[in-house]
Amino acid sequence: MSRNRARTDTIVLVSILVAVLALYVASLYSTQIKGIAFNNLVSNIRFITDKILFPIIIGSIASAILNHIFPHKYRSYILAGSGIIPILNALWIGIFKNRSIYETLYTGLAQYKSGMTLGATITYLIISPYNSISLIILVVFLFGFKTSLIIYGSLAFIAFASGMFAEILQYSKFLPKSAMISRRDPNFNLADEISEDLQKFKKCLLSRRLLFKHLKEIVLDYLVVLKVVLKWSVLGVLMAGLIGGALKEKEIDFFFGEGVFSAISILFLAAILEIFSEGAIILAYMFYHLTGALGTAFLFLIMVNVIDFLEISDFRHIMGKKISAYYLFMPLVLSLIFTYILN
Amino acid sequence: MKIELVYANTKCPYLGSKFLEIQEILLDYPDKEELKMYDIMDLDYETVYELSSKYGFLTVPMIIVDGKVIYRKIPSISSLLFTLENLKSNKCHEIEREQILLY
């Protein structure tokens, strides 16, 4: 059974509010903290809010439009089959929809159960929490274009390598075989389908009633995406503000900098935090902004979702113990190598 | 009208409540002759094979009416009812135009 996420959300929110309150009370009584910690907290929150507001609004609009116009029926063709092609396709298919961690997990598991290869499933699960258009825009605005390219390049490499290696291990019988592998429908022609759909789309644009209806759907989609993004962003901003406000520069470097202990503390934080993609990006940016350690921020980014998936018991129920262990081990080893290189 | 719904039994507040909403709408829909609901986590491979050989990859949610997949995403209630009504009155042209951006 899955854990009650609503309860988890409340616990996270309450603990952050308690921590902020404690910091405020401490700043009233302690001469050392007074005037520094709370001011830092407020200025950090302001700094990060200024940075994320615009990309969140733009990103959510882009995500709602893409989600609405992308026919999800193509997934069966794009992700079916075996070998390297479905793994490569799994790298980009997530761009069309901002999925919550649950949606990503259940879509991935459903597709795995109905024949997507293990490699494509693992690739999909690793990269999809971060490659929706709204999150790409957020990362680019926060980290800058070049650093974002490095982040997404590394993420894509880890997702791809983990997927490919899983296929090899499955072939060598180290990992259990999938119950079924779906084949591509030979009668399905993607180009023909797209051109036919474009024709229908043009006709649809001519009808005012339908156009208005679809615009309404896009606005509703936008509000849903915005609600999810804002909720996790607020948590991210508060946590980032807290870390920046409560810890001194030396402590920040020690816990979230470039050293080995930083990697351990980041992994610990990734294991205990319930923050999901938007919040994780904001927190990772705060680590990067405060310490300049891109590798450590990247480690947090990738492991926070990997561990979160593993905590949901349905993952182990469908994938089994061996694949679950591999799913933790492989991205962890690869991200530690990338952490070292990027730092 | 034969309706099938593929979903996941999840306690995620957003996803869970949406699935529940769709389930309720379909359960109360007066013109259904048969309603089958499949929880992806509990499905045996025989049923998975049968469903995915007919409809391609299973996604959550997936709403199938009379053997035709009409949604692979969570639809708004108004959109779902509109499509069901048009399917009932056999207005395929309307549905096709409606579905192109939603399916």
Short mmCIF file of C-alpha atoms in Angstrom, two decimals:
data_model
loop_
_atom_site.label_atom_id
_atom_site.label_comp_id
_atom_site.label_asym_id
_atom_site.label_seq_id
_atom_site.Cartn_x
_atom_site.Cartn_y
_atom_site.Cartn_z
CA MET A 1 0.00 0.00 0.00
CA SER A 2 1.20 3.50 -0.77
CA ARG A 3 1.80 5.90 2.01
CA ASN A 4 -0.63 8.66 2.60
CA ARG A 5 0.96 11.49 0.65
CA ALA A 6 -1.48 14.09 1.96
CA ARG A 7 -0.29 13.37 5.47
CA THR A 8 3.34 13.58 4.36
CA ASP A 9 2.72 16.98 2.76
CA THR A 10 1.22 18.28 5.99
CA ILE A 11 4.12 16.92 8.06
CA VAL A 12 6.67 18.60 5.76
CA LEU A 13 4.80 21.89 5.77
CA VAL A 14 4.31 21.89 9.54
CA SER A 15 7.96 20.99 10.21
CA ILE A 16 9.17 23.84 8.00
CA LEU A 17 6.85 26.32 9.68
CA VAL A 18 8.00 25.11 13.11
CA ALA A 19 11.64 25.47 12.04
CA VAL A 20 11.02 29.00 10.73
CA LEU A 21 9.25 29.90 13.95
CA ALA A 22 12.08 28.41 16.04
CA LEU A 23 14.61 30.40 14.05
CA TYR A 24 12.57 33.54 14.60
CA VAL A 25 12.31 32.94 18.35
CA ALA A 26 16.03 32.14 18.53
CA SER A 27 16.82 35.35 16.67
CA LEU A 28 14.90 37.29 19.34
CA TYR A 29 16.92 35.87 22.24
CA SER A 30 20.35 34.97 20.92
CA THR A 31 22.73 37.83 20.27
CA GLN A 32 24.72 35.65 17.88
CA ILE A 33 21.74 34.75 15.70
CA LYS A 34 19.92 38.02 16.20
CA GLY A 35 19.76 40.14 13.08
CA ILE A 36 21.68 37.64 10.99
CA ALA A 37 19.77 34.38 10.70
CA PHE A 38 16.29 35.74 10.26
CA ASN A 39 17.41 38.49 7.89
CA ASN A 40 19.29 35.86 5.88
CA LEU A 41 16.21 33.69 5.78
CA VAL A 42 14.04 36.54 4.52
CA SER A 43 16.59 37.74 1.95
CA ASN A 44 17.16 34.18 0.69
CA ILE A 45 13.43 33.65 0.27
CA ARG A 46 13.11 36.96 -1.57
CA PHE A 47 16.11 36.18 -3.77
CA ILE A 48 14.84 32.76 -4.81
CA THR A 49 11.22 33.89 -5.23
CA ASP A 50 12.32 36.66 -7.60
CA LYS A 51 14.24 34.10 -9.61
CA ILE A 52 11.53 31.47 -9.95
CA LEU A 53 8.31 33.42 -10.35
CA PHE A 54 8.61 34.22 -14.05
CA PRO A 55 9.87 30.79 -15.23
CA ILE A 56 7.15 29.04 -13.20
CA ILE A 57 4.40 31.08 -14.86
CA ILE A 58 5.85 30.70 -18.37
CA GLY A 59 6.79 27.04 -17.84
CA SER A 60 3.34 26.07 -16.60
CA ILE A 61 1.71 27.70 -19.65
CA ALA A 62 4.09 25.87 -22.01
CA SER A 63 3.46 22.61 -20.20
CA ALA A 64 -0.34 22.98 -20.33
CA ILE A 65 -0.28 23.71 -24.07
CA LEU A 66 2.12 20.86 -24.91
CA ASN A 67 0.15 18.41 -22.80
CA HIS A 68 -3.04 19.43 -24.51
CA ILE A 69 -1.85 19.23 -28.10
CA PHE A 70 0.30 16.09 -27.82
CA PRO A 71 -1.75 13.02 -28.66
CA HIS A 72 -0.76 10.47 -26.03
CA LYS A 73 -1.81 7.65 -28.37
CA TYR A 74 1.63 7.89 -30.02
CA ARG A 75 3.28 6.58 -26.85
CA SER A 76 2.45 2.97 -27.75
CA TYR A 77 4.38 3.29 -30.99
CA ILE A 78 7.22 5.48 -29.72
CA LEU A 79 8.09 3.36 -26.67
CA ALA A 80 7.37 -0.11 -28.03
CA GLY A 81 9.94 -2.59 -29.30
CA SER A 82 13.26 -3.63 -27.87
CA GLY A 83 16.88 -2.51 -28.09
CA ILE A 84 18.25 1.01 -28.01
CA ILE A 85 15.40 2.91 -29.76
CA PRO A 86 12.79 2.78 -26.96
CA ILE A 87 15.51 3.76 -24.46
CA LEU A 88 16.41 6.79 -26.58
CA ASN A 89 12.73 7.67 -26.95
CA ALA A 90 12.17 7.34 -23.20
CA LEU A 91 14.71 10.15 -22.77
CA TRP A 92 12.49 12.81 -24.36
CA ILE A 93 8.89 11.54 -24.13
CA GLY A 94 8.41 13.20 -20.72
CA ILE A 95 8.81 16.70 -22.18
CA PHE A 96 5.12 16.90 -23.13
CA LYS A 97 3.64 16.63 -19.67
CA ASN A 98 4.48 17.89 -16.21
CA ARG A 99 3.74 14.75 -14.26
CA SER A 100 3.69 14.46 -10.51
CA ILE A 101 6.02 11.83 -9.09
CA TYR A 102 3.03 9.48 -8.74
CA GLU A 103 1.91 9.97 -12.32
CA THR A 104 5.45 9.34 -13.56
CA LEU A 105 5.75 6.20 -11.46
CA TYR A 106 2.37 4.68 -12.32
CA THR A 107 2.65 5.54 -16.02
CA GLY A 108 6.12 3.94 -16.07
CA LEU A 109 4.98 0.84 -14.18
CA ALA A 110 1.86 0.44 -16.32
CA GLN A 111 3.94 0.66 -19.49
CA TYR A 112 6.51 -1.78 -18.08
CA LYS A 113 3.76 -4.22 -17.19
CA SER A 114 2.28 -4.01 -20.67
CA GLY A 115 5.55 -4.56 -22.48
CA MET A 116 7.94 -1.58 -22.34
CA THR A 117 11.48 -2.94 -21.92
CA LEU A 118 13.20 -2.75 -18.55
CA GLY A 119 15.85 -0.43 -20.02
CA ALA A 120 13.29 2.03 -21.35
CA THR A 121 11.35 1.91 -18.07
CA ILE A 122 14.43 2.70 -15.97
CA THR A 123 15.48 5.49 -18.34
CA TYR A 124 11.94 6.90 -18.27
CA LEU A 125 11.73 6.79 -14.46
CA ILE A 126 15.11 8.45 -13.92
CA ILE A 127 14.73 11.35 -16.34
CA SER A 128 10.99 12.00 -16.48
CA PRO A 129 10.69 13.79 -13.12
CA TYR A 130 12.91 16.54 -14.62
CA ASN A 131 12.39 16.73 -18.35
CA SER A 132 8.96 18.29 -18.65
CA ILE A 133 9.05 21.62 -20.46
CA SER A 134 8.07 23.59 -17.33
CA LEU A 135 10.97 22.14 -15.33
CA ILE A 136 13.46 22.61 -18.17
CA ILE A 137 12.50 26.30 -18.28
CA LEU A 138 12.89 26.55 -14.49
CA VAL A 139 16.35 24.94 -14.58
CA VAL A 140 17.51 27.19 -17.44
CA PHE A 141 16.34 30.34 -15.63
CA LEU A 142 17.99 29.30 -12.36
CA PHE A 143 21.26 27.74 -13.50
CA GLY A 144 21.79 29.52 -16.82
CA PHE A 145 21.88 27.93 -20.26
CA LYS A 146 25.37 26.39 -20.21
CA THR A 147 25.07 24.86 -16.74
CA SER A 148 21.60 23.56 -17.64
CA LEU A 149 23.08 21.85 -20.69
CA ILE A 150 25.65 20.17 -18.42
CA ILE A 151 22.92 19.14 -15.94
CA TYR A 152 20.61 17.69 -18.58
CA GLY A 153 23.50 16.10 -20.49
CA SER A 154 24.66 14.32 -17.32
CA LEU A 155 21.11 13.37 -16.37
CA ALA A 156 20.44 11.96 -19.84
CA PHE A 157 23.72 10.02 -19.76
CA ILE A 158 22.94 8.47 -16.36
CA ALA A 159 19.37 7.61 -17.39
CA PHE A 160 20.53 6.13 -20.70
CA ALA A 161 23.47 4.20 -19.20
CA SER A 162 21.32 2.83 -16.37
CA GLY A 163 18.72 1.71 -18.91
CA MET A 164 21.24 0.12 -21.28
CA PHE A 165 23.12 -1.67 -18.50
CA ALA A 166 19.83 -3.01 -17.13
CA GLU A 167 19.12 -4.53 -20.55
CA ILE A 168 22.58 -6.13 -20.60
CA LEU A 169 22.10 -7.52 -17.09
CA GLN A 170 18.71 -8.85 -18.07
CA TYR A 171 20.18 -10.47 -21.16
CA SER A 172 22.91 -12.08 -19.01
CA LYS A 173 20.18 -13.27 -16.61
CA PHE A 174 21.48 -11.25 -13.64
CA LEU A 175 18.16 -9.43 -13.61
CA PRO A 176 14.80 -11.21 -14.03
CA LYS A 177 13.27 -11.21 -17.49
CA SER A 178 10.22 -9.06 -18.21
CA ALA A 179 6.94 -10.95 -18.43
CA MET A 180 6.26 -9.50 -21.87
CA ILE A 181 7.86 -7.21 -24.44
CA SER A 182 5.55 -5.32 -26.74
CA ARG A 183 6.27 -5.09 -30.45
CA ARG A 184 5.75 -2.08 -32.66
CA ASP A 185 2.62 -2.23 -34.73
CA PRO A 186 3.92 -2.68 -38.32
CA ASN A 187 0.73 -1.16 -39.75
CA PHE A 188 1.17 2.07 -37.78
CA ASN A 189 2.84 4.85 -39.75
CA LEU A 190 3.77 7.74 -37.47
CA ALA A 191 4.24 10.28 -40.29
CA ASP A 192 0.82 9.46 -41.78
CA GLU A 193 -0.84 9.63 -38.38
CA ILE A 194 0.72 13.02 -37.60
CA SER A 195 -0.29 14.51 -40.95
CA GLU A 196 -3.84 13.17 -40.54
CA ASP A 197 -4.03 14.64 -37.04
CA LEU A 198 -2.72 17.97 -38.29
CA GLN A 199 -5.51 18.07 -40.85
CA LYS A 200 -8.05 17.46 -38.10
CA PHE A 201 -6.36 20.09 -35.99
CA LYS A 202 -6.76 22.67 -38.76
CA LYS A 203 -10.45 21.84 -39.06
CA CYS A 204 -10.80 22.13 -35.31
CA LEU A 205 -9.26 25.62 -35.38
CA LEU A 206 -12.03 26.72 -37.74
CA SER A 207 -14.72 25.94 -35.21
CA ARG A 208 -15.11 28.74 -32.68
CA ARG A 209 -16.93 26.53 -30.22
CA LEU A 210 -14.21 23.88 -30.22
CA LEU A 211 -11.45 26.46 -30.12
CA PHE A 212 -13.02 28.07 -27.06
CA LYS A 213 -13.51 24.66 -25.47
CA HIS A 214 -9.87 23.70 -25.99
CA LEU A 215 -8.65 27.05 -24.69
CA LYS A 216 -10.75 26.45 -21.60
CA GLU A 217 -9.18 23.00 -21.21
CA ILE A 218 -5.70 24.51 -21.55
CA VAL A 219 -6.48 27.11 -18.86
CA LEU A 220 -7.79 24.35 -16.55
CA ASP A 221 -4.67 22.27 -17.25
CA TYR A 222 -2.55 25.34 -16.57
CA LEU A 223 -4.18 25.87 -13.19
CA VAL A 224 -3.59 22.23 -12.26
CA VAL A 225 0.09 22.38 -13.27
CA LEU A 226 0.54 25.75 -11.56
CA LYS A 227 -0.99 24.45 -8.33
CA VAL A 228 1.37 21.46 -8.20
CA VAL A 229 4.42 23.48 -9.22
CA LEU A 230 3.68 26.28 -6.74
CA LYS A 231 3.08 23.90 -3.84
CA TRP A 232 6.44 22.18 -4.20
CA SER A 233 8.18 25.43 -5.09
CA VAL A 234 6.98 27.04 -1.85
CA LEU A 235 8.43 24.11 0.11
CA GLY A 236 11.67 24.39 -1.87
CA VAL A 237 11.90 28.13 -1.28
CA LEU A 238 11.26 27.79 2.46
CA MET A 239 13.83 25.01 2.82
CA ALA A 240 16.39 26.87 0.73
CA GLY A 241 15.75 29.99 2.82
CA LEU A 242 16.12 28.01 6.02
CA ILE A 243 19.41 26.41 4.99
CA GLY A 244 20.80 29.74 3.85
CA GLY A 245 19.52 31.49 6.96
CA ALA A 246 20.27 29.01 9.74
CA LEU A 247 23.73 27.82 8.73
CA LYS A 248 26.96 29.77 8.65
CA GLU A 249 29.11 29.88 5.53
CA LYS A 250 31.56 27.29 6.86
CA GLU A 251 28.76 24.94 7.83
CA ILE A 252 27.12 25.32 4.43
CA ASP A 253 30.43 24.45 2.75
CA PHE A 254 30.87 21.47 5.07
CA PHE A 255 27.38 20.02 4.53
CA PHE A 256 26.69 20.96 0.90
CA GLY A 257 30.10 21.77 -0.58
CA GLU A 258 32.56 19.65 -2.53
CA GLY A 259 33.87 17.23 0.10
CA VAL A 260 33.09 13.56 0.70
CA PHE A 261 31.09 14.42 3.82
CA SER A 262 28.96 16.79 1.70
CA ALA A 263 28.07 13.90 -0.63
CA ILE A 264 27.04 11.80 2.38
CA SER A 265 24.97 14.58 3.91
CA ILE A 266 23.32 15.29 0.54
CA LEU A 267 22.39 11.61 0.20
CA PHE A 268 20.99 11.65 3.71
CA LEU A 269 18.98 14.77 2.92
CA ALA A 270 17.72 13.21 -0.35
CA ALA A 271 16.58 10.15 1.61
CA ILE A 272 14.63 12.03 4.27
CA LEU A 273 13.16 14.87 2.22
CA GLU A 274 9.76 14.69 0.54
CA ILE A 275 10.12 17.54 -1.88
CA PHE A 276 9.71 16.30 -5.49
CA SER A 277 11.02 17.82 -8.69
CA GLU A 278 10.22 21.55 -8.42
CA GLY A 279 11.34 21.83 -4.81
CA ALA A 280 14.42 19.70 -5.54
CA ILE A 281 15.48 22.00 -8.38
CA ILE A 282 15.14 25.08 -6.15
CA LEU A 283 17.04 23.46 -3.28
CA ALA A 284 19.75 22.19 -5.63
CA TYR A 285 20.09 25.68 -7.05
CA MET A 286 20.45 27.08 -3.52
CA PHE A 287 23.27 24.58 -2.79
CA TYR A 288 24.93 25.56 -6.05
CA HIS A 289 24.43 29.28 -5.40
CA LEU A 290 25.84 29.10 -1.87
CA THR A 291 28.77 26.72 -2.45
CA GLY A 292 29.43 26.68 -6.19
CA ALA A 293 29.51 22.87 -6.02
CA LEU A 294 27.55 21.85 -9.12
CA GLY A 295 28.28 18.14 -8.63
CA THR A 296 26.77 18.06 -5.15
CA ALA A 297 23.67 19.93 -6.34
CA PHE A 298 23.37 17.44 -9.20
CA LEU A 299 23.70 14.47 -6.82
CA PHE A 300 20.82 15.83 -4.76
CA LEU A 301 18.72 16.45 -7.85
CA ILE A 302 19.00 12.91 -9.17
CA MET A 303 18.89 10.94 -5.92
CA VAL A 304 15.95 12.73 -4.30
CA ASN A 305 13.53 11.26 -6.87
CA VAL A 306 15.27 7.88 -7.23
CA ILE A 307 14.93 7.30 -3.48
CA ASP A 308 11.37 8.65 -3.46
CA PHE A 309 10.25 6.09 -6.07
CA LEU A 310 11.85 3.28 -4.09
CA GLU A 311 9.95 4.36 -0.96
CA ILE A 312 6.65 3.72 -2.76
CA SER A 313 5.92 0.03 -2.22
CA ASP A 314 4.17 -0.40 -5.58
CA PHE A 315 7.57 0.03 -7.24
CA ARG A 316 8.99 -3.05 -5.49
CA HIS A 317 5.71 -4.92 -5.97
CA ILE A 318 5.94 -4.64 -9.77
CA MET A 319 9.71 -4.54 -10.32
CA GLY A 320 10.84 -7.03 -7.69
CA LYS A 321 13.71 -6.80 -5.20
CA LYS A 322 16.60 -7.29 -7.61
CA ILE A 323 15.51 -4.59 -10.05
CA SER A 324 14.70 -2.24 -7.16
CA ALA A 325 18.23 -2.74 -5.77
CA TYR A 326 19.68 -2.12 -9.22
CA TYR A 327 17.53 1.00 -9.60
CA LEU A 328 19.11 2.45 -6.47
CA PHE A 329 22.65 1.20 -7.02
CA MET A 330 23.28 2.11 -10.68
CA PRO A 331 22.15 5.78 -10.67
CA LEU A 332 23.90 6.23 -7.31
CA VAL A 333 27.27 5.00 -8.59
CA LEU A 334 26.99 6.98 -11.83
CA SER A 335 25.87 10.17 -10.07
CA LEU A 336 28.77 9.89 -7.60
CA ILE A 337 31.18 9.73 -10.57
CA PHE A 338 29.46 12.74 -12.14
CA THR A 339 29.51 14.55 -8.78
CA TYR A 340 33.27 14.14 -8.67
CA ILE A 341 33.71 15.32 -12.28
CA LEU A 342 31.35 18.30 -11.97
CA ASN A 343 32.81 19.43 -8.66
CA MET B 1 -22.28 1.00 -24.11
CA LYS B 2 -19.37 -1.09 -22.82
CA ILE B 3 -16.98 1.01 -20.74
CA GLU B 4 -13.55 -0.04 -19.46
CA LEU B 5 -11.34 1.99 -17.13
CA VAL B 6 -7.67 1.30 -16.45
CA TYR B 7 -6.43 3.14 -13.37
CA ALA B 8 -3.99 2.85 -10.48
CA ASN B 9 -5.06 2.53 -6.89
CA THR B 10 -2.98 5.39 -5.49
CA LYS B 11 -3.27 7.52 -2.39
CA CYS B 12 -1.68 10.50 -4.12
CA PRO B 13 -4.15 13.27 -3.16
CA TYR B 14 -4.51 14.73 -6.65
CA LEU B 15 -4.34 11.57 -8.72
CA GLY B 16 -6.37 9.50 -6.27
CA SER B 17 -9.23 12.00 -6.07
CA LYS B 18 -9.29 12.40 -9.86
CA PHE B 19 -9.49 8.64 -10.42
CA LEU B 20 -12.23 8.42 -7.83
CA GLU B 21 -14.15 11.21 -9.55
CA ILE B 22 -13.94 9.43 -12.92
CA GLN B 23 -14.95 6.12 -11.33
CA GLU B 24 -18.00 7.74 -9.76
CA ILE B 25 -19.05 9.39 -13.03
CA LEU B 26 -18.74 6.10 -14.89
CA LEU B 27 -20.50 4.12 -12.17
CA ASP B 28 -23.42 6.54 -12.25
CA TYR B 29 -23.55 6.84 -16.03
CA PRO B 30 -27.03 5.62 -16.94
CA ASP B 31 -26.35 4.36 -20.47
CA LYS B 32 -23.62 1.90 -19.69
CA GLU B 33 -24.35 -1.73 -20.33
CA GLU B 34 -21.14 -2.96 -18.79
CA LEU B 35 -18.38 -1.31 -16.76
CA LYS B 36 -15.04 -2.99 -16.16
CA MET B 37 -12.39 -1.41 -13.99
CA TYR B 38 -8.79 -2.59 -13.95
CA ASP B 39 -6.35 -1.57 -11.23
CA ILE B 40 -2.99 -1.73 -12.96
CA MET B 41 -1.24 -2.92 -9.78
CA ASP B 42 -3.46 -5.97 -9.41
CA LEU B 43 -3.81 -6.97 -13.05
CA ASP B 44 -2.64 -10.47 -13.93
CA TYR B 45 -0.48 -10.81 -17.03
CA GLU B 46 -3.17 -12.65 -18.97
CA THR B 47 -5.46 -9.61 -18.75
CA VAL B 48 -2.54 -7.24 -19.36
CA TYR B 49 -1.67 -9.18 -22.51
CA GLU B 50 -5.27 -9.18 -23.67
CA LEU B 51 -5.70 -5.44 -23.08
CA SER B 52 -2.36 -4.29 -24.44
CA SER B 53 -2.61 -6.42 -27.57
CA LYS B 54 -5.89 -4.63 -28.29
CA TYR B 55 -5.04 -1.10 -27.17
CA GLY B 56 -1.23 -0.77 -27.05
CA PHE B 57 0.60 0.27 -23.90
CA LEU B 58 -1.58 0.51 -20.87
CA THR B 59 -1.46 3.97 -19.38
CA VAL B 60 -3.13 5.33 -16.30
CA PRO B 61 -5.81 6.34 -16.74
CA MET B 62 -7.18 4.79 -19.92
CA ILE B 63 -10.86 5.04 -20.77
CA ILE B 64 -12.16 2.64 -23.41
CA VAL B 65 -15.69 2.76 -24.80
CA ASP B 66 -16.95 -0.04 -27.03
CA GLY B 67 -13.41 -1.13 -27.83
CA LYS B 68 -12.14 2.35 -28.68
CA VAL B 69 -9.66 4.16 -26.45
CA ILE B 70 -11.13 7.61 -25.90
CA TYR B 71 -8.75 9.00 -23.27
CA ARG B 72 -5.19 8.35 -22.19
CA LYS B 73 -5.13 11.25 -19.76
CA ILE B 74 -7.33 12.44 -16.93
CA PRO B 75 -10.18 14.22 -18.68
CA SER B 76 -12.22 17.02 -17.22
CA ILE B 77 -15.67 15.82 -16.20
CA SER B 78 -17.37 18.06 -18.77
CA SER B 79 -15.15 16.70 -21.53
CA LEU B 80 -15.79 13.09 -20.47
CA LEU B 81 -19.56 13.59 -20.38
CA PHE B 82 -19.52 15.41 -23.73
CA THR B 83 -17.66 12.52 -25.35
CA LEU B 84 -19.90 9.88 -23.79
CA GLU B 85 -23.02 11.71 -24.91
CA ASN B 86 -21.71 12.03 -28.46
CA LEU B 87 -20.71 8.39 -28.52
CA LYS B 88 -24.20 7.50 -27.41
CA SER B 89 -25.80 9.50 -30.20
CA ASN B 90 -23.16 8.21 -32.64
CA LYS B 91 -21.80 11.66 -33.57
CA CYS B 92 -18.41 10.33 -34.60
CA HIS B 93 -17.46 13.49 -36.43
CA GLU B 94 -17.95 15.59 -33.30
CA ILE B 95 -15.98 13.13 -31.19
CA GLU B 96 -13.12 12.99 -33.63
CA ARG B 97 -12.83 16.75 -33.60
CA GLU B 98 -13.19 16.85 -29.86
CA GLN B 99 -10.66 14.12 -29.27
CA ILE B 100 -7.85 15.24 -31.50
CA LEU B 101 -6.41 17.55 -28.90
CA LEU B 102 -7.32 15.50 -25.89
CA TYR B 103 -6.52 11.86 -26.57
#
